Short mmCIF file of C-alpha atoms in Angstrom, two decimals:
data_model
loop_
_atom_site.label_atom_id
_atom_site.label_comp_id
_atom_site.label_asym_id
_atom_site.label_seq_id
_atom_site.Cartn_x
_atom_site.Cartn_y
_atom_site.Cartn_z
CA MET A 1 -19.68 12.29 1.48
CA GLU A 2 -20.35 11.85 5.20
CA ASP A 3 -21.65 8.32 4.63
CA LEU A 4 -18.51 7.47 2.67
CA ARG A 5 -16.32 9.02 5.36
CA ALA A 6 -18.04 6.87 8.00
CA LEU A 7 -17.50 3.78 5.84
CA ILE A 8 -13.77 4.50 5.59
CA GLU A 9 -13.48 5.19 9.31
CA ARG A 10 -15.09 1.82 10.12
CA ALA A 11 -12.75 -0.09 7.82
CA PRO A 12 -10.16 -1.08 10.50
CA PHE A 13 -12.85 -2.48 12.78
CA GLU A 14 -14.97 -4.61 10.43
CA GLY A 15 -14.29 -7.84 8.61
CA GLY A 16 -13.86 -6.96 4.96
CA GLY A 17 -14.05 -3.30 5.94
CA TRP A 18 -11.15 -2.20 3.79
CA ASN A 19 -12.40 -3.98 0.70
CA THR A 20 -15.82 -2.35 1.16
CA ALA A 21 -14.22 1.08 1.64
CA LEU A 22 -11.97 0.75 -1.41
CA ARG A 23 -14.91 -0.32 -3.57
CA ALA A 24 -16.89 2.69 -2.35
CA ILE A 25 -14.02 5.05 -3.22
CA ALA A 26 -13.86 3.55 -6.72
CA HIS A 27 -17.60 4.06 -7.16
CA ALA A 28 -17.47 7.65 -5.85
CA THR A 29 -14.75 8.57 -8.35
CA GLY A 30 -16.21 6.74 -11.34
CA SER A 31 -13.35 4.24 -11.32
CA SER A 32 -13.23 0.47 -11.64
CA ARG A 33 -10.84 -0.20 -8.75
CA THR A 34 -9.01 1.41 -5.83
CA GLN A 35 -5.50 0.48 -4.71
CA LEU A 36 -4.01 0.89 -1.23
CA ILE A 37 -0.28 0.33 -0.77
CA ALA A 38 1.66 0.05 2.49
CA LEU A 39 5.43 -0.32 2.52
CA GLY A 40 7.80 -0.10 5.44
CA GLU A 41 9.83 -1.74 8.13
CA ARG A 42 6.91 -2.00 10.59
CA HIS A 43 4.33 -3.14 8.09
CA ILE A 44 3.63 -6.21 6.07
CA THR A 45 4.21 -4.99 2.54
CA PHE A 46 0.92 -5.18 0.71
CA ASP A 47 -0.58 -3.99 -2.52
CA TRP A 48 -4.33 -4.25 -2.05
CA VAL A 49 -6.53 -3.73 -5.13
CA SER A 50 -10.31 -3.97 -4.85
CA ASP A 51 -11.93 -6.38 -7.31
CA VAL A 52 -8.52 -7.58 -8.46
CA PRO A 53 -8.87 -9.52 -11.72
CA GLU A 54 -7.87 -13.17 -11.88
CA GLY A 55 -4.26 -13.64 -12.87
CA PHE A 56 -3.19 -10.11 -11.96
CA VAL A 57 -1.08 -10.99 -8.91
CA ALA A 58 0.86 -13.67 -10.78
CA ALA A 59 1.44 -11.38 -13.76
CA ALA A 60 2.51 -8.44 -11.57
CA SER A 61 5.01 -10.62 -9.71
CA ARG A 62 6.94 -11.17 -12.93
CA ILE A 63 8.04 -7.52 -13.17
CA GLU A 64 9.68 -5.08 -10.75
CA ILE A 65 6.37 -3.32 -10.18
CA PHE A 66 7.59 -1.00 -7.40
CA GLN A 67 10.58 0.37 -9.37
CA PRO A 68 10.17 3.90 -10.79
CA ASP A 69 11.97 2.99 -14.02
CA VAL A 70 9.38 0.24 -14.56
CA ASN A 71 6.13 1.66 -13.17
CA TYR A 72 5.17 5.11 -14.42
CA ARG A 73 2.87 5.54 -11.43
CA ILE A 74 5.77 5.15 -9.01
CA ALA A 75 7.86 7.55 -11.08
CA ALA A 76 5.04 10.13 -10.98
CA THR A 77 4.66 10.20 -7.19
CA ALA A 78 4.67 13.66 -5.63
CA ALA A 79 4.64 15.17 -2.15
CA PRO A 80 2.19 13.79 0.43
CA MET A 81 -1.44 14.75 -0.23
CA GLU A 82 -0.63 16.00 -3.73
CA VAL A 83 -2.67 14.28 -6.43
CA THR A 84 -1.01 13.14 -9.64
CA TRP A 85 -2.91 11.76 -12.64
CA GLU A 86 -2.74 10.92 -16.34
CA ALA A 87 -1.05 14.17 -17.36
CA HIS A 88 1.83 13.29 -15.04
CA TYR A 89 1.90 9.71 -16.30
CA ASP A 90 2.14 11.04 -19.85
CA ALA A 91 5.17 13.13 -18.92
CA VAL A 92 6.94 10.14 -17.38
CA ARG A 93 6.10 7.87 -20.30
CA ALA A 94 7.38 10.45 -22.78
CA ARG A 95 10.82 10.16 -21.16
CA HIS A 96 10.77 6.40 -20.68
CA THR A 97 8.17 3.69 -21.20
CA ASP A 98 8.60 0.22 -19.75
CA GLU A 99 6.73 -2.13 -22.03
CA GLY A 100 6.35 -4.79 -19.33
CA TYR A 101 4.33 -2.54 -17.05
CA LEU A 102 2.43 -0.99 -19.93
CA ASP A 103 1.44 -4.45 -21.18
CA LEU A 104 0.28 -5.32 -17.65
CA ALA A 105 -1.81 -2.13 -17.43
CA ARG A 106 -3.43 -2.74 -20.80
CA THR A 107 -4.01 -6.46 -20.27
CA PHE A 108 -5.80 -5.86 -16.96
CA ASP A 109 -7.34 -2.55 -18.08
CA PHE A 110 -5.96 -0.02 -15.57
CA GLU A 111 -3.85 2.28 -17.75
CA HIS A 112 -5.58 5.44 -16.48
CA GLY A 113 -6.26 6.87 -13.03
CA ALA A 114 -4.92 9.10 -10.30
CA GLN A 115 -2.90 8.62 -7.12
CA ILE A 116 -1.85 10.30 -3.91
CA VAL A 117 0.89 9.69 -1.36
CA LEU A 118 -0.88 9.55 2.00
CA ALA A 119 2.29 9.54 4.10
CA ARG A 120 5.99 9.16 3.43
CA GLN A 121 8.45 9.00 6.31
CA PRO A 122 11.64 7.04 6.98
CA GLY A 123 10.60 3.40 6.99
CA THR A 124 6.97 4.08 6.10
CA PHE A 125 5.01 4.73 2.91
CA PHE A 126 1.25 4.72 2.37
CA GLY A 127 -0.29 5.40 -1.02
CA LEU A 128 -3.78 5.42 -2.53
CA ALA A 129 -4.74 5.19 -6.21
CA ILE A 130 -7.84 4.93 -8.35
CA LEU A 131 -7.44 2.66 -11.38
CA ARG A 132 -9.41 3.08 -14.59
CA GLY A 133 -9.62 1.27 -17.89
CA ASP A 134 -10.62 2.30 -21.37
CA GLU A 135 -14.33 2.30 -20.54
CA GLU A 136 -13.92 4.84 -17.69
CA GLY A 137 -11.26 6.81 -19.56
CA ARG A 138 -9.22 9.55 -17.99
CA THR A 139 -10.12 11.15 -14.67
CA SER A 140 -12.01 14.44 -14.62
CA GLU A 141 -11.22 17.42 -12.41
CA ASP A 142 -14.37 16.74 -10.37
CA GLU A 143 -13.44 13.10 -9.84
CA ARG A 144 -9.95 14.06 -8.72
CA ALA A 145 -11.46 16.58 -6.31
CA VAL A 146 -13.52 13.81 -4.68
CA PHE A 147 -10.43 11.59 -4.52
CA ARG A 148 -8.42 14.40 -2.89
CA GLN A 149 -11.16 15.03 -0.35
CA LEU A 150 -11.29 11.36 0.67
CA ALA A 151 -7.53 10.91 1.08
CA PRO A 152 -7.22 12.37 4.63
CA TYR A 153 -10.00 10.06 5.84
CA VAL A 154 -8.17 7.06 4.42
CA LEU A 155 -4.93 8.14 6.09
CA SER A 156 -6.70 8.51 9.45
CA ALA A 157 -8.16 5.00 9.10
CA VAL A 158 -4.75 3.60 8.13
CA ARG A 159 -3.25 5.20 11.23
CA VAL A 160 -5.95 3.57 13.36
CA GLN A 161 -5.17 0.21 11.74
CA GLU A 162 -1.48 0.81 12.39
CA SER A 163 -2.14 1.57 16.08
CA ILE A 164 -4.24 -1.57 16.49
CA GLU A 165 -1.55 -3.76 14.93
CA HIS A 166 1.23 -2.06 16.91
CA ALA A 167 -0.68 -2.52 20.17
CA GLY A 168 -1.22 -6.18 19.35
CA SER A 169 2.48 -6.60 18.66
CA HIS A 170 3.41 -5.05 22.02
CA LEU A 171 0.88 -7.31 23.77
CA LEU A 172 2.47 -10.36 22.16
CA HIS A 173 5.95 -9.21 23.17
CA GLY A 174 4.82 -8.74 26.77
CA SER A 175 3.19 -12.17 26.87
CA LEU A 176 6.32 -13.90 25.60
CA GLU A 177 8.42 -12.10 28.19
CA ALA A 178 6.01 -12.91 31.03
CA MET A 179 5.94 -16.61 30.11
CA GLY A 180 9.72 -16.77 29.82
CA THR A 181 9.43 -18.10 26.27
CA ALA A 182 12.52 -18.23 24.08
CA ALA A 183 11.23 -16.63 20.87
CA ILE A 184 12.49 -14.64 17.91
CA LEU A 185 9.77 -12.93 15.87
CA LEU A 186 10.35 -12.18 12.20
CA ASP A 187 8.61 -9.55 10.10
CA ALA A 188 7.38 -9.94 6.52
CA GLN A 189 10.91 -9.37 5.21
CA ALA A 190 12.27 -12.17 7.45
CA ARG A 191 14.06 -9.67 9.71
CA ALA A 192 14.11 -10.14 13.47
CA CYS A 193 11.74 -7.58 14.96
CA PHE A 194 11.73 -8.96 18.53
CA VAL A 195 14.00 -11.18 20.60
CA SER A 196 12.66 -12.26 23.99
CA PRO A 197 15.03 -12.06 26.99
CA ARG A 198 15.04 -15.87 27.25
CA ALA A 199 16.00 -16.22 23.59
CA GLU A 200 18.64 -13.52 23.90
CA ALA A 201 20.30 -15.51 26.69
CA LEU A 202 20.56 -18.51 24.38
CA LEU A 203 22.13 -16.64 21.46
CA GLY A 204 25.80 -17.11 20.78
CA PRO A 205 28.42 -18.14 18.23
CA ASP A 206 27.58 -21.82 18.72
CA THR A 207 23.81 -21.39 18.28
CA LEU A 208 22.13 -18.41 16.59
CA GLN A 209 23.11 -14.76 16.26
CA VAL A 210 20.97 -11.72 15.51
CA HIS A 211 22.77 -8.78 13.92
CA ALA A 212 21.09 -5.75 12.33
CA GLY A 213 17.84 -7.69 12.13
CA ALA A 214 19.37 -10.70 10.39
CA VAL A 215 19.27 -14.14 12.02
CA ARG A 216 22.47 -16.05 11.39
CA VAL A 217 23.59 -19.55 12.23
#
């Protein structure tokens, strides 16, 4: 466990570190894949799955995969650091089953597994899941215990990654200000996340306007 913890803690600092860490978590829990999700205003929205099968991203983009009435995993989310698993998925699917997501899960062999919300705050969500197919079957209590034990280490590493990216963003802002560059930076959702003083001086009804994060002509 200590070796795995060290691997997770190194993930933000090494090329391919996260992919290596996610693969190790999958192996430690007897699963085929691990999934790390980050959503929020300050983050590039990503859904990172280790050893993602060919064609999965294109197929997933055709459904509303993050909607709880589509994805039984989203509907089964609980409080931070509380593990949910197949028993909870069964309860959701008994009330409503979206055939699009179920077909996706069966086609790419990840119908089973367990998940945990690492952090959920206004504007921020981090989640971790282990994905399993028919060969691995349902998670055992021991496997879920390992998964639960690893979750705080993953959250700590995610926070380190977040701090590194945030520091880099502040450094970029400072450089643009020091150089007197007219610049508007957009986030992954195409919202303005920074307007340099030089750019702000050029904004107006006859050029560009920035209101509530939206850039308008």
